[in-house]
Each structure stands twice: as structure tokens, then as C-alpha cells.
Coordinates of C-alpha atoms in Angstrom, one line a residue:
Chain A
M178 CA 89.1 119.1 86.0
N179 CA 92.2 118.9 88.5
A180 CA 90.7 116.4 90.9
L181 CA 89.8 114.3 87.6
I182 CA 93.2 114.4 86.6
I183 CA 94.7 113.3 89.9
D184 CA 92.0 111.3 90.5
S185 CA 92.9 109.3 87.2
Y186 CA 96.2 109.1 88.0
Y187 CA 96.2 106.9 91.0
V188 CA 93.3 104.8 89.3
A189 CA 96.1 104.3 86.7
W190 CA 99.1 104.3 89.2
R191 CA 97.0 100.9 90.3
E192 CA 96.9 99.2 87.3
L193 CA 100.2 99.8 86.1
K194 CA 101.8 98.9 89.2
K195 CA 100.1 95.3 89.0
Y196 CA 101.0 95.3 85.0
F197 CA 104.6 95.5 86.0
R198 CA 104.3 93.4 88.8
G199 CA 103.0 90.4 86.8
K200 CA 106.4 88.8 85.5
T201 CA 104.9 86.5 83.1
R202 CA 102.6 89.2 81.5
L203 CA 105.6 91.3 80.9
I204 CA 107.4 88.6 79.3
V205 CA 104.8 87.8 76.8
T206 CA 104.4 91.4 76.1
V207 CA 107.9 91.1 74.7
I208 CA 108.1 87.9 73.2
Q209 CA 105.0 88.3 71.2
P210 CA 106.0 91.0 68.8
F211 CA 109.1 88.6 67.9
L212 CA 106.6 85.9 67.0
W213 CA 104.5 87.9 64.9
L214 CA 107.4 89.6 63.1
V215 CA 109.5 86.6 63.0
L216 CA 106.8 84.0 62.3
M217 CA 104.2 86.0 59.6
G218 CA 107.3 88.0 58.4
N219 CA 109.4 85.0 57.2
A220 CA 106.4 83.3 55.9
M221 CA 105.3 85.8 53.5
S222 CA 108.9 87.1 52.7
R223 CA 108.7 85.5 49.3
L224 CA 105.5 87.2 48.7
T225 CA 107.8 90.5 47.6
N226 CA 109.7 88.7 45.6
N227 CA 106.9 89.4 43.2
P228 CA 107.6 93.0 41.7
F229 CA 103.7 93.1 41.5
A230 CA 103.2 92.4 45.1
A231 CA 105.9 94.7 46.0
Q232 CA 104.1 97.5 44.5
L233 CA 100.9 96.9 45.8
L234 CA 102.7 96.5 49.3
G235 CA 104.3 99.9 48.6
T236 CA 107.5 98.3 49.9
G237 CA 110.0 95.6 48.5
N238 CA 110.1 94.0 52.6
Y239 CA 107.0 92.7 53.8
L240 CA 108.1 93.2 57.0
T241 CA 108.1 96.8 56.5
F242 CA 104.3 96.4 55.5
M243 CA 103.4 94.5 58.2
T244 CA 105.0 96.4 61.3
P245 CA 102.3 99.1 62.1
G246 CA 99.8 96.3 61.5
V247 CA 101.6 94.4 64.1
I248 CA 101.6 97.5 66.2
L249 CA 98.0 97.7 66.0
M250 CA 96.7 94.5 66.6
T251 CA 99.0 94.1 69.6
V252 CA 98.0 97.5 71.0
M253 CA 94.3 96.3 70.3
F254 CA 94.6 92.8 71.7
S255 CA 95.7 93.9 74.9
S256 CA 94.0 97.5 75.4
I257 CA 90.6 95.4 74.5
F258 CA 90.6 93.7 77.5
S259 CA 90.9 96.7 79.9
G260 CA 87.0 95.9 80.5
T261 CA 87.7 92.7 82.1
T262 CA 89.4 94.7 85.3
V263 CA 86.0 96.3 85.7
V264 CA 84.4 93.3 85.8
W265 CA 86.8 91.8 88.4
D266 CA 86.9 95.0 90.5
R267 CA 83.1 94.6 90.5
R268 CA 82.9 90.9 91.7
F269 CA 85.2 91.6 94.2
G270 CA 83.7 94.7 95.6
Y271 CA 86.5 97.0 94.7
L272 CA 84.1 99.1 92.1
D273 CA 82.2 100.0 95.0
K274 CA 85.0 100.7 97.1
L275 CA 85.9 103.3 94.3
L276 CA 82.4 104.6 93.4
A277 CA 81.5 104.9 97.6
A278 CA 84.9 107.6 97.7
P279 CA 84.8 110.9 96.6
I280 CA 86.6 110.4 93.1
K281 CA 85.1 111.9 90.1
R282 CA 83.3 109.1 88.2
G283 CA 84.7 109.5 85.2
A284 CA 88.4 108.9 86.5
I285 CA 87.5 105.6 86.8
P286 CA 87.5 104.5 83.1
F287 CA 90.0 107.5 82.0
G288 CA 92.8 106.0 84.6
K289 CA 92.3 102.4 83.3
M290 CA 92.1 103.9 79.8
A291 CA 95.5 105.8 80.5
A292 CA 96.8 102.6 81.8
S293 CA 95.9 101.0 78.7
A294 CA 97.7 103.4 76.8
V295 CA 100.7 103.4 78.9
Q296 CA 101.0 99.5 78.2
G297 CA 100.0 100.2 74.5
L298 CA 102.8 102.3 74.1
L299 CA 105.6 100.2 75.6
Q300 CA 104.4 97.5 73.6
A301 CA 104.6 99.9 70.2
V302 CA 108.1 100.7 71.4
I303 CA 109.2 97.0 71.9
I304 CA 107.8 96.2 68.3
V305 CA 109.3 99.2 66.8
I306 CA 112.9 97.9 68.5
V307 CA 112.2 94.4 67.5
A308 CA 111.6 95.4 64.0
L309 CA 114.5 97.9 63.5
L310 CA 116.6 94.6 64.7
F311 CA 114.8 93.1 61.4
G312 CA 116.1 95.7 59.2
V313 CA 112.6 97.5 59.0
K314 CA 113.4 101.4 57.5
F315 CA 110.8 103.9 59.0
Q316 CA 110.6 106.3 56.0
S317 CA 109.9 109.2 58.4
G318 CA 112.7 109.1 60.3
F319 CA 112.5 109.3 63.9
L320 CA 110.0 111.8 64.6
G321 CA 108.1 109.4 62.4
V322 CA 108.4 106.6 64.9
L323 CA 107.1 108.9 67.8
A324 CA 104.2 109.7 65.7
I325 CA 103.2 106.1 65.1
L326 CA 103.7 105.9 68.9
F327 CA 101.4 108.8 69.6
I328 CA 98.6 107.2 67.3
A329 CA 99.3 103.5 68.7
M330 CA 98.5 105.1 72.3
L331 CA 95.6 107.1 71.2
L332 CA 94.1 103.5 69.5
S333 CA 94.9 102.2 72.7
F334 CA 93.0 104.8 74.3
I335 CA 90.1 104.3 72.4
L336 CA 89.8 100.5 72.6
A337 CA 90.1 100.3 76.2
G338 CA 87.6 103.0 76.5
F339 CA 85.3 101.0 74.0
S340 CA 86.0 97.9 76.2
L341 CA 85.4 99.9 79.5
A342 CA 81.9 101.2 78.5
L343 CA 80.8 97.5 77.7
S344 CA 81.8 96.3 80.7
V345 CA 79.5 98.2 82.7
K346 CA 76.6 96.7 81.6
I347 CA 78.2 92.7 81.3
K348 CA 78.6 91.0 84.6
T349 CA 80.9 88.3 83.7
I350 CA 84.4 88.1 81.9
E351 CA 83.0 85.2 79.8
T352 CA 80.5 87.3 78.5
L353 CA 82.7 90.3 77.9
M354 CA 85.1 87.9 76.3
A355 CA 82.5 86.8 73.9
V356 CA 81.7 89.8 73.0
I357 CA 85.0 91.7 72.0
N358 CA 86.2 88.0 70.3
L359 CA 82.7 88.8 68.2
F360 CA 84.0 91.9 66.9
M361 CA 88.1 91.6 67.3
M362 CA 88.4 89.0 65.1
P363 CA 86.2 89.9 61.8
L364 CA 87.7 93.6 62.7
M365 CA 91.1 92.1 62.5
F366 CA 91.4 90.0 59.3
A367 CA 88.7 92.3 57.3
S368 CA 91.4 95.0 57.7
N369 CA 94.6 96.1 56.1
A370 CA 96.5 95.3 58.7
L371 CA 98.4 92.2 56.9
F372 CA 97.2 92.3 53.5
P373 CA 96.9 95.4 51.4
V374 CA 93.2 95.9 50.4
K375 CA 93.8 95.5 47.0
V376 CA 94.3 92.1 46.7
M377 CA 91.4 91.2 48.6
P378 CA 88.3 89.6 46.9
A379 CA 85.4 92.2 46.1
W380 CA 83.2 91.3 49.1
L381 CA 85.9 91.4 51.9
K382 CA 87.4 94.7 50.0
A383 CA 83.9 96.4 50.9
I384 CA 84.2 95.5 54.4
A385 CA 87.6 96.5 54.6
K386 CA 86.8 99.8 53.6
V387 CA 84.3 100.8 56.1
N388 CA 86.3 98.8 59.0
P389 CA 87.6 101.3 61.2
I390 CA 90.9 99.9 61.7
T391 CA 91.7 99.9 58.3
Y392 CA 92.0 103.8 58.8
A393 CA 93.7 103.4 62.1
I394 CA 96.7 101.8 60.0
I395 CA 96.4 104.2 57.6
P396 CA 98.6 106.6 58.9
M397 CA 101.0 104.7 60.5
R398 CA 101.6 102.4 57.6
D399 CA 102.3 105.8 55.4
L400 CA 104.6 106.7 57.9
T401 CA 106.5 103.8 58.0
V402 CA 106.3 102.8 53.8
S403 CA 106.5 106.4 52.5
G404 CA 107.0 108.9 54.8
W405 CA 105.4 112.2 55.5
S406 CA 102.2 113.4 54.0
I407 CA 99.6 116.0 54.8
H408 CA 96.9 113.5 55.3
I409 CA 98.8 111.8 58.2
L410 CA 97.7 115.0 59.9
W411 CA 93.8 114.7 59.4
Y412 CA 94.0 111.0 60.1
T413 CA 95.4 111.6 63.3
L414 CA 93.3 114.7 64.1
A415 CA 90.4 112.4 63.5
I416 CA 91.6 109.9 65.8
L417 CA 92.3 112.1 68.4
A418 CA 88.3 113.3 67.6
I419 CA 87.3 109.8 68.4
D420 CA 89.3 109.8 71.8
A421 CA 87.2 112.8 72.8
V422 CA 84.0 111.4 71.9
V423 CA 85.1 107.7 73.7
M424 CA 86.0 109.6 76.6
L425 CA 82.4 111.3 77.0
W426 CA 80.8 108.2 76.0
T427 CA 82.6 106.2 79.0
N428 CA 82.5 109.2 81.5
W429 CA 78.6 109.7 80.9
V430 CA 78.3 105.6 81.0
F431 CA 80.3 105.7 84.5
K432 CA 78.4 108.5 85.8
N433 CA 75.5 106.5 85.5
A434 CA 76.7 103.2 86.8
V435 CA 74.8 104.1 90.1
A436 CA 71.5 104.4 88.7
E437 CA 70.3 101.5 89.2
Chain B
M220 CA 69.4 117.5 113.1
N221 CA 71.5 115.9 115.8
E222 CA 71.8 112.6 114.6
A223 CA 74.6 110.7 112.8
I224 CA 72.1 109.0 110.2
V225 CA 68.8 109.9 109.5
V226 CA 66.8 107.5 106.8
E227 CA 63.2 108.6 105.9
N228 CA 60.6 106.7 104.0
L229 CA 63.3 104.7 101.9
K230 CA 62.2 102.9 99.2
K231 CA 64.2 100.9 96.8
V232 CA 63.0 99.0 94.1
Y233 CA 65.4 97.4 91.5
S234 CA 64.6 97.8 87.5
N235 CA 63.6 94.1 87.4
G236 CA 60.6 95.0 90.1
V237 CA 62.0 93.4 92.9
E238 CA 61.3 95.8 96.1
A239 CA 64.5 95.6 98.3
V240 CA 63.6 97.7 100.7
R241 CA 59.9 99.1 101.5
D242 CA 59.5 102.4 103.4
I243 CA 62.3 101.5 106.1
S244 CA 62.6 104.8 108.5
F245 CA 65.6 105.0 111.5
S246 CA 67.8 107.1 112.9
V247 CA 71.3 106.2 114.4
H248 CA 72.6 108.5 117.2
Y249 CA 76.6 110.0 117.3
G250 CA 78.8 107.3 118.7
E251 CA 76.5 104.4 119.0
I252 CA 76.8 100.7 117.4
F253 CA 74.1 100.5 115.4
G254 CA 73.0 97.0 113.7
F255 CA 70.7 95.8 111.0
L256 CA 69.8 91.9 111.9
G257 CA 68.3 89.8 109.3
P258 CA 68.8 86.7 106.9
N259 CA 70.3 86.8 103.6
G260 CA 67.9 88.7 101.4
A261 CA 66.1 90.9 104.1
G262 CA 67.1 93.9 102.3
K263 CA 70.4 94.6 104.5
S264 CA 72.9 95.2 101.9
T265 CA 70.3 97.1 99.6
T266 CA 70.1 99.5 102.4
I267 CA 73.4 99.9 103.4
K268 CA 74.4 100.4 99.5
T269 CA 71.6 103.1 99.1
V270 CA 72.5 105.2 102.4
I271 CA 76.1 105.2 101.5
G272 CA 75.1 106.3 97.4
L273 CA 76.0 103.1 95.8
L274 CA 72.6 102.6 94.9
K275 CA 69.4 105.5 93.9
P276 CA 67.0 105.0 96.4
T277 CA 63.4 105.2 94.6
E278 CA 61.7 107.1 97.3
G279 CA 63.1 108.8 100.6
K280 CA 65.8 111.1 102.2
I281 CA 69.1 110.3 103.8
F282 CA 71.2 112.4 105.7
L283 CA 74.7 111.6 107.0
D284 CA 76.1 114.1 109.8
G285 CA 73.4 116.3 108.3
I286 CA 74.4 116.3 104.9
D287 CA 71.5 115.6 102.3
T288 CA 73.3 112.8 100.6
L289 CA 71.0 113.1 97.2
K290 CA 71.8 116.9 97.2
D291 CA 75.4 116.5 98.1
P292 CA 76.4 113.0 97.8
Y293 CA 80.2 114.4 97.3
K294 CA 80.6 116.0 100.9
A295 CA 78.3 112.9 102.0
R296 CA 81.0 110.5 100.9
L297 CA 83.7 112.2 102.6
V298 CA 82.1 111.9 106.3
K299 CA 81.8 108.1 105.8
G300 CA 84.1 105.0 105.5
Y301 CA 82.6 101.8 103.8
A302 CA 83.9 98.0 104.1
S303 CA 81.6 95.9 102.3
Q304 CA 80.8 92.1 102.7
E305 CA 83.2 91.1 99.6
T306 CA 86.5 92.1 101.5
A307 CA 87.2 94.7 98.5
V308 CA 91.3 94.6 98.6
D309 CA 93.7 94.3 95.9
D310 CA 95.3 91.1 96.3
R311 CA 97.9 92.1 93.6
L312 CA 98.8 94.8 95.9
T313 CA 100.7 95.4 99.0
A314 CA 98.6 96.0 102.1
Y315 CA 100.2 99.3 102.2
E316 CA 99.4 100.1 98.3
N317 CA 96.1 99.0 99.2
I318 CA 95.9 101.6 101.9
Y319 CA 97.7 104.2 100.4
L320 CA 95.4 104.2 97.3
Q321 CA 92.8 104.4 99.5
G322 CA 93.7 107.5 101.3
K323 CA 94.4 108.8 97.7
Y324 CA 91.1 108.2 96.7
F325 CA 89.6 110.3 99.5
H326 CA 92.1 113.5 98.6
M327 CA 94.6 112.9 101.5
E328 CA 98.0 114.1 101.4
S329 CA 100.6 111.6 101.5
S330 CA 102.3 112.3 104.7
E331 CA 98.9 112.6 106.1
I332 CA 98.2 108.8 104.8
E333 CA 101.7 107.8 105.8
K334 CA 101.0 108.9 109.4
N335 CA 97.2 107.7 109.4
A336 CA 98.6 104.1 107.6
E337 CA 100.9 103.5 110.3
K338 CA 98.6 103.8 113.1
L339 CA 96.3 101.8 111.6
L340 CA 98.4 99.4 110.3
K341 CA 99.8 98.4 113.8
M342 CA 96.7 98.6 115.3
F343 CA 95.0 95.9 113.2
G344 CA 98.6 93.8 113.7
L345 CA 99.4 94.5 109.7
W346 CA 102.1 96.5 110.2
E347 CA 104.9 93.8 110.0
R348 CA 103.2 92.7 106.9
R349 CA 102.7 95.9 104.9
N350 CA 105.0 95.4 102.0
A351 CA 103.8 91.7 101.4
L352 CA 101.2 91.2 98.6
V353 CA 97.9 90.8 100.1
E354 CA 97.2 87.8 98.0
T355 CA 99.8 86.0 100.6
F356 CA 97.0 86.9 103.6
S357 CA 94.5 84.8 105.3
G358 CA 90.8 86.0 104.9
G359 CA 91.1 87.7 108.6
M360 CA 93.8 89.2 107.6
M361 CA 92.3 90.9 104.6
K362 CA 89.2 91.8 106.2
R363 CA 91.3 93.4 109.0
L364 CA 93.2 95.3 106.3
D365 CA 89.5 96.3 104.7
I366 CA 88.1 97.8 107.9
A367 CA 91.9 99.6 108.1
A368 CA 91.2 101.2 104.6
A369 CA 88.4 102.1 105.1
L370 CA 89.5 104.1 108.2
I371 CA 92.3 105.9 106.6
H372 CA 90.6 109.2 106.2
Q373 CA 89.2 109.2 109.8
P374 CA 85.4 108.9 108.8
K375 CA 82.9 110.1 111.4
I376 CA 80.5 107.3 110.6
L377 CA 81.7 103.6 110.0
F378 CA 79.3 101.1 107.4
L379 CA 80.2 97.7 107.9
D380 CA 78.6 95.0 105.8
E381 CA 78.7 91.5 107.1
P382 CA 81.9 92.4 108.8
T383 CA 83.0 89.3 110.3
L384 CA 81.4 87.0 107.3
G385 CA 82.8 83.8 106.9
L386 CA 86.0 84.7 109.6
D387 CA 86.5 82.2 112.2
I388 CA 85.6 82.6 115.9
Q389 CA 89.1 84.2 116.9
T390 CA 89.0 86.8 114.0
R391 CA 85.3 87.6 114.6
S392 CA 85.7 88.6 118.4
A393 CA 89.3 90.3 117.3
I394 CA 87.1 92.3 114.7
W395 CA 84.5 93.1 117.5
D396 CA 87.3 94.2 119.8
Y397 CA 88.1 96.5 117.3
I398 CA 84.7 97.7 116.9
R399 CA 84.0 98.8 120.2
K400 CA 87.4 100.3 120.3
F401 CA 86.3 102.5 117.3
K402 CA 83.3 103.6 119.3
E403 CA 85.8 104.2 122.4
N404 CA 86.5 107.0 119.9
G405 CA 83.3 108.3 119.8
M406 CA 83.2 106.8 116.1
T407 CA 79.6 106.1 114.8
I408 CA 78.8 102.6 113.3
F409 CA 76.2 100.9 111.0
L410 CA 76.4 97.2 110.4
T411 CA 74.7 94.5 109.2
T412 CA 74.8 91.0 110.3
H413 CA 73.3 87.8 109.9
Y414 CA 74.7 86.8 113.1
L415 CA 72.9 86.6 116.0
E416 CA 75.7 86.7 118.5
E417 CA 77.2 89.1 116.7
A418 CA 74.3 92.0 116.9
D419 CA 73.9 90.7 120.8
A420 CA 77.3 91.6 121.8
L421 CA 78.1 94.6 119.7
C422 CA 75.1 96.8 119.4
D423 CA 73.7 99.6 121.5
R424 CA 70.4 99.2 119.1
V425 CA 69.5 96.5 116.7
A426 CA 66.9 97.1 113.7
I427 CA 65.5 93.7 113.2
I428 CA 64.5 93.3 109.2
D429 CA 62.8 91.1 107.1
K430 CA 61.6 91.0 103.4
G431 CA 62.9 94.7 103.3
K432 CA 60.8 96.3 106.6
I433 CA 62.0 97.0 109.9
M434 CA 60.1 94.6 111.8
A435 CA 61.3 95.9 115.7
L436 CA 64.3 98.6 116.7
D437 CA 65.7 98.9 119.9
R438 CA 68.5 97.7 122.4
P439 CA 69.4 94.3 122.2
G440 CA 68.0 93.7 125.9
A441 CA 64.7 95.5 125.5
L442 CA 63.6 93.5 122.3
K443 CA 64.5 90.2 124.4
S444 CA 63.0 91.1 127.4
Q445 CA 59.4 91.4 124.8
I446 CA 59.8 88.1 124.9
G447 CA 59.1 87.3 128.4
G448 CA 61.6 86.2 131.1
D449 CA 64.6 84.0 131.6
L450 CA 63.8 80.5 131.7
I451 CA 65.2 78.4 134.9
T452 CA 64.8 74.8 135.0
M453 CA 65.4 72.8 138.3
T454 CA 65.2 69.3 139.5
F455 CA 65.4 67.8 142.8
K456 CA 66.5 65.1 144.9
E457 CA 63.1 64.8 147.0
D458 CA 59.9 64.1 145.4
D459 CA 58.1 66.7 147.3
V460 CA 59.3 70.2 147.1
S461 CA 55.7 71.9 147.5
K462 CA 56.9 74.0 150.7
Y463 CA 60.1 75.2 148.7
L464 CA 57.8 76.2 145.6
E465 CA 55.4 78.0 147.6
K466 CA 58.2 80.0 149.4
I467 CA 59.5 81.0 146.1
K468 CA 56.2 81.7 144.3
E469 CA 56.3 85.0 146.8
I470 CA 59.4 86.3 145.4
P471 CA 58.0 89.2 143.1
E472 CA 60.5 88.4 140.1
I473 CA 59.4 85.1 139.5
K474 CA 56.2 84.8 137.6
E475 CA 55.4 81.5 136.9
V476 CA 56.3 78.3 138.5
A477 CA 55.7 75.1 136.6
R478 CA 55.9 71.2 137.0
M479 CA 56.8 69.4 133.9
E480 CA 57.8 65.9 132.5
N481 CA 60.1 64.0 134.6
G482 CA 60.2 65.7 137.9
V483 CA 61.6 68.9 136.0
Y484 CA 60.5 72.2 137.2
S485 CA 60.2 75.1 135.1
I486 CA 60.6 78.8 136.9
V487 CA 59.9 81.8 134.5
V488 CA 61.9 84.9 135.9
E489 CA 60.9 88.5 134.8
K490 CA 65.0 89.2 134.3
N491 CA 68.2 88.3 135.4
G492 CA 67.7 84.7 136.0
D493 CA 71.2 84.3 136.7
E494 CA 71.2 86.7 140.0
M495 CA 68.3 84.4 140.5
I496 CA 69.7 81.3 140.9
P497 CA 71.9 82.1 144.0
R498 CA 68.9 83.4 145.7
L499 CA 67.0 80.0 144.7
F500 CA 70.1 77.9 146.2
K501 CA 70.3 79.8 149.4
M502 CA 66.3 79.1 150.0
A503 CA 66.2 75.6 149.0
D504 CA 69.1 75.1 151.9
E505 CA 66.7 76.7 154.2
F506 CA 64.2 74.0 153.6
G507 CA 66.4 71.4 153.2
V508 CA 65.7 70.8 149.6
H509 CA 68.4 69.7 147.1
I510 CA 69.0 70.9 143.8
T511 CA 70.0 67.8 141.9
S512 CA 70.5 70.0 138.5
V513 CA 69.7 73.5 136.9
R514 CA 69.6 75.1 133.8
L515 CA 69.2 78.8 132.2
K516 CA 67.9 79.9 129.1
R517 CA 67.6 83.3 128.2
P518 CA 65.8 84.7 125.5
T519 CA 67.8 85.2 122.5
L520 CA 67.4 87.9 119.3
D521 CA 66.5 84.5 117.6
D522 CA 63.6 84.3 119.8
V523 CA 62.8 87.6 118.6
Y524 CA 62.7 87.8 115.3
M525 CA 61.0 84.9 115.4
K526 CA 58.0 86.9 117.1
Y527 CA 57.7 89.2 114.4
T528 CA 58.7 87.0 111.7
G529 CA 56.9 83.3 112.6
R530 CA 60.2 81.8 111.8
T531 CA 64.3 81.5 113.0
I532 CA 66.8 83.6 111.3
R533 CA 68.6 79.9 110.2
E534 CA 65.5 78.9 108.8
A535 CA 64.9 82.0 106.7
E536 CA 68.7 81.9 106.2
S537 CA 68.6 78.0 104.9
T538 CA 65.8 78.9 102.4
R539 CA 67.5 81.7 100.9
D540 CA 71.0 82.2 99.3
E541 CA 73.3 80.8 101.8
G542 CA 74.8 78.5 99.1
R543 CA 75.1 81.5 96.7
K544 CA 77.2 83.4 99.2
M545 CA 79.1 80.1 100.1
R546 CA 80.1 79.8 96.4
M547 CA 81.1 83.5 96.4
M548 CA 83.6 82.9 99.2
K549 CA 84.7 80.0 97.6
R550 CA 85.6 81.2 94.1
R551 CA 87.6 84.0 96.2
M552 CA 89.7 81.7 97.7
K553 CA 90.7 80.3 95.2
R554 CA 91.8 83.5 93.5

């Protein structure tokens, strides 16, 4: 167990070292939430002039409604590409180097997932700051914001794990990208990230109701729009449980990575 | 078991049915440089990857330093270092970070890594550039770093898969010198190569591998002597040199003397043709014969390869995936 944590730490260390070295990537990380909140937020701000819409959103401020959605989307889009690092590592032989070393196999995905969670956390912090600057009020207070950041990290962990598990079988970046995009776009737009489920047409509503993204946003949105409630705990526990399942899955996949 | 590497009846069939390795057995002594020579696609990389535990053997047993790699893979990984043919260094990290991480993957203390890394980086001439990003390195520097990183935990056995693939002559010979130095320090080295000169210059023993089988295994010199002796060809100023030729036929090491076209004579020597030439000159003086040209051709490992497979390594190469390999190298250069 101890060795697994230490090994994961050094796998994550490598990823984060490179992440913070990539200046362009860091700048994009900061700019992206600005764009989302400014463009989308402005475009939709008139919506809340309509009292009916405001009631549907649960808040008189569209930005407040949208902020958790933006957090989730940003985290999702960065962590889901975590698997590309494995495809690269395989391409230039680094994966073999890791597999030939006496590290725990599971440390490879766990380290990369942890690095992704740290990146997700960083992005979520930036979005929260930008949202506060635009006048978004988090109803659950400072502790609620911490809870939102925690949930964002957990989600990042899940999505990175999902992507890493896929990357073991998918040998090219292009294929991995295609597979990911196939899932990502519908998951994103058929969810409550940007619009409340209530305003959707029936068919889209049906999809949104079985979309895991919808359920991932609910606790974050509740913390932002309406404040603390007991079901936030249940949702968080459910997300934690999925985290555990994803960890078991990736561990299994990487253990069998040498099976051929 | 007093051998560094023991491989018994190793077979590897990939899931797509390709039989990459067909029943290979060999052992490598402690402290020797052992080479696998063969064209691309002969099964060299599959063998090395199976021996170090990156691939599961379909059948067979592997022992590294007496450890059964299938029963105790963790312990087996500790005794060996490995540098793959792809030069697996992370170019977005510095040279030092690369080597540091490798040490950490082998669960070394930071202080021990620092000590070994300094020694290795200095030895490989990379100490001055230790804090530079590897993306600024040349191909040769990357390869040196890769090998240095493989040595950070002071392995007993070092595995090098095509250590000089795509490198220029100077870098190649520098790497040969390093490899010889490791041997002097008592390390066992297993390498694969498709360069004849490399196998010849470096290896104590060579296994010639083709289509997943070992065709021959011996010292390079012994393998070459199977082919027959050295061939000396000569031309003379005089037309009639029969008396001289009669005389040299009496030398026991000389197996055959024959007249070829255009006044060229061929002399087959059992071995050490280079030492025979001065003797032949001296005798020519005694007989008043003037030698106008002389040429020595010694058998190469390619001749050995030819004997066992019916084609030369280069022929085998050109038909196989050399193109694929070049594309891979180019892609790497672009990155």
C-alpha cells in the first residue's frame, strides 16, 4: 500500500512537472473559464429577466446557475484526455520503462489520475475566483466552495481513470480522441450543465435523466444556488463510490497490460 | 545456477497468431557481453521484452541472476536495467529529472540517486547539461541519457535493445566504449543488434537469430572460422611465379592456392591472414618475385548469417520493416 502511494506520487510528479512547465497550457487554463463565463454568461443573461426562467434556473442570475456547469465542463475536458499521456508514453517507449521498473502497476494510472485531479482542482479554483469577480454568490458559503472543489477533483479523477483505462487498448492518439469525442459532446449537451432539464424537449430530457453528468452537477449546483442539504452528502458518497470502482478497474487493466 | 541469464525453451506466440520466438534456449555467463544478432523482425526485441518481463512467454522458463522471473517478477526487475530501442527519455523533463525519476521508480533514496546520478552524468558527458530540457538534446545525447538512467540503480544485468540504432559513427563508437567499460566493472550485458560490426566488435558471444530461432551461438571469431579461412588475393609483376607458389603451398596454414582471372592468385589461409601477409612478402623476396598488389578478405558475421539462412542480413533487412523503423525515427525527430 505504502509503495503504491509512493510510486503513484512519482508518476504524478512527472505529469505535474510537465504541466506547470507548459506555459501556453497554463495560460489557456486561466483564459478558458473567462471565455465561458463572459461569453455564455452574457449571451444568456437576458434569460433571467423572464421571471419564469429565473424560477426554472432556481436563481435570478444565469452565471450562478452556469458556474457549476462550467467547472464540470472544464474539469471534464482536461481530465478526459489524460489517456493521451499513456498513448504517448507507449509510443516513445516510456511506458515500457515504467513497466520494466519494480513499481506497482496500479501506480501508473493512479499517479496520472492524481495529477489530473490536481489540475482539475487548479482549474476549478480559477473558475470560482472568476465567478466571484462576476458577482456570483455561493449560497453554501466558503465551506460549500471547498465542497465544490472537492467534488470537482473527484470527477476529474473518474474521467481521467476512464480515459486511462481506454488508452491501454487504444494505440493511437487519433483513435483515442475520436472515441472520447464520441462520448463527450452528447454527454455535455444532453445534460443540465448549461440548461435546466425542465426546459428540454421530452426526448432530450429522457437522455439527460440517464446522463451521469447531470447527476455530477446536481450537488455542485445545489451548493451554489440553494445551499447545504443532506442529499449533497449522498451524491458525494455516490461519486466517491464511482471513484473507487474506477480505481479498481484501471488497476486491473494496467495489471493485465503485460498479458499479451 | 551460476549463470546471469538462463532461458529455457522460450516460446512467444502473439494473440494474432504470429510466432515471434520459437523454442529458444541459451544462457549468459556473468560478466560477458552477449549479443543477439539478426535482421529486424527476427524476434530479437520480442525475446528481450519477454526476458525482462514486458511480455508474458507462451512457454518456457527465464532466470535472471538465479531468480525465476515468472515466480518472482518483482525481485527479477530489481537486478536488471533496460534501455529500449526507442530511447525512452521524457523530452519535457531535464536530464537530471529523467534520471532522478528512474531512481525513484527503483525505490532509491534521494541521496543515493544524487550520488549515482552525478557519477553517471559525468561519465556520459551530460553533467554540464543536467538541468537542460531533454528536447534540446541531440539523438546521441538522448541515447546516452537513456543508458545512464538504466544504470541508476546499479543493476547486475543490463539489457540494451539496439543501443546504437540510427546513431552516427562517432556516437556509436562512444557507446561501444561505455559498454566495454560496464563489462570491466563486472556487469553482464545482453544486447540486440542488426549491425554486424557491433556484434563483432563488442560481443564475447553472439547468437545469430532468424525467424524466431537461434541458428548459431558462439564467439564471433569461432563463428567466422566456421566459414573457412581468410582469403588473400595477390598479383605479381612476373608472369611465371610457379616456383614461389609451390613453396608457399608447403606452409601448413595455407589451405589452397589457385590462379583466378587476369593474373590474380587467391590464397586461402586457415586463420590470421594478416599475419601471413608479411611472411608471403619475405618469401617473395627470397624467390625474387615482385608482389604488385595484395588484398585480405576475412569472413564476416554476415557470411555466417548467410551460411545459416541463405541470405545476408542486409537482404533480410531490406525486405522487412526497415521502412517502418525509419518512419518511427523521423517521427521522433519531429517531436
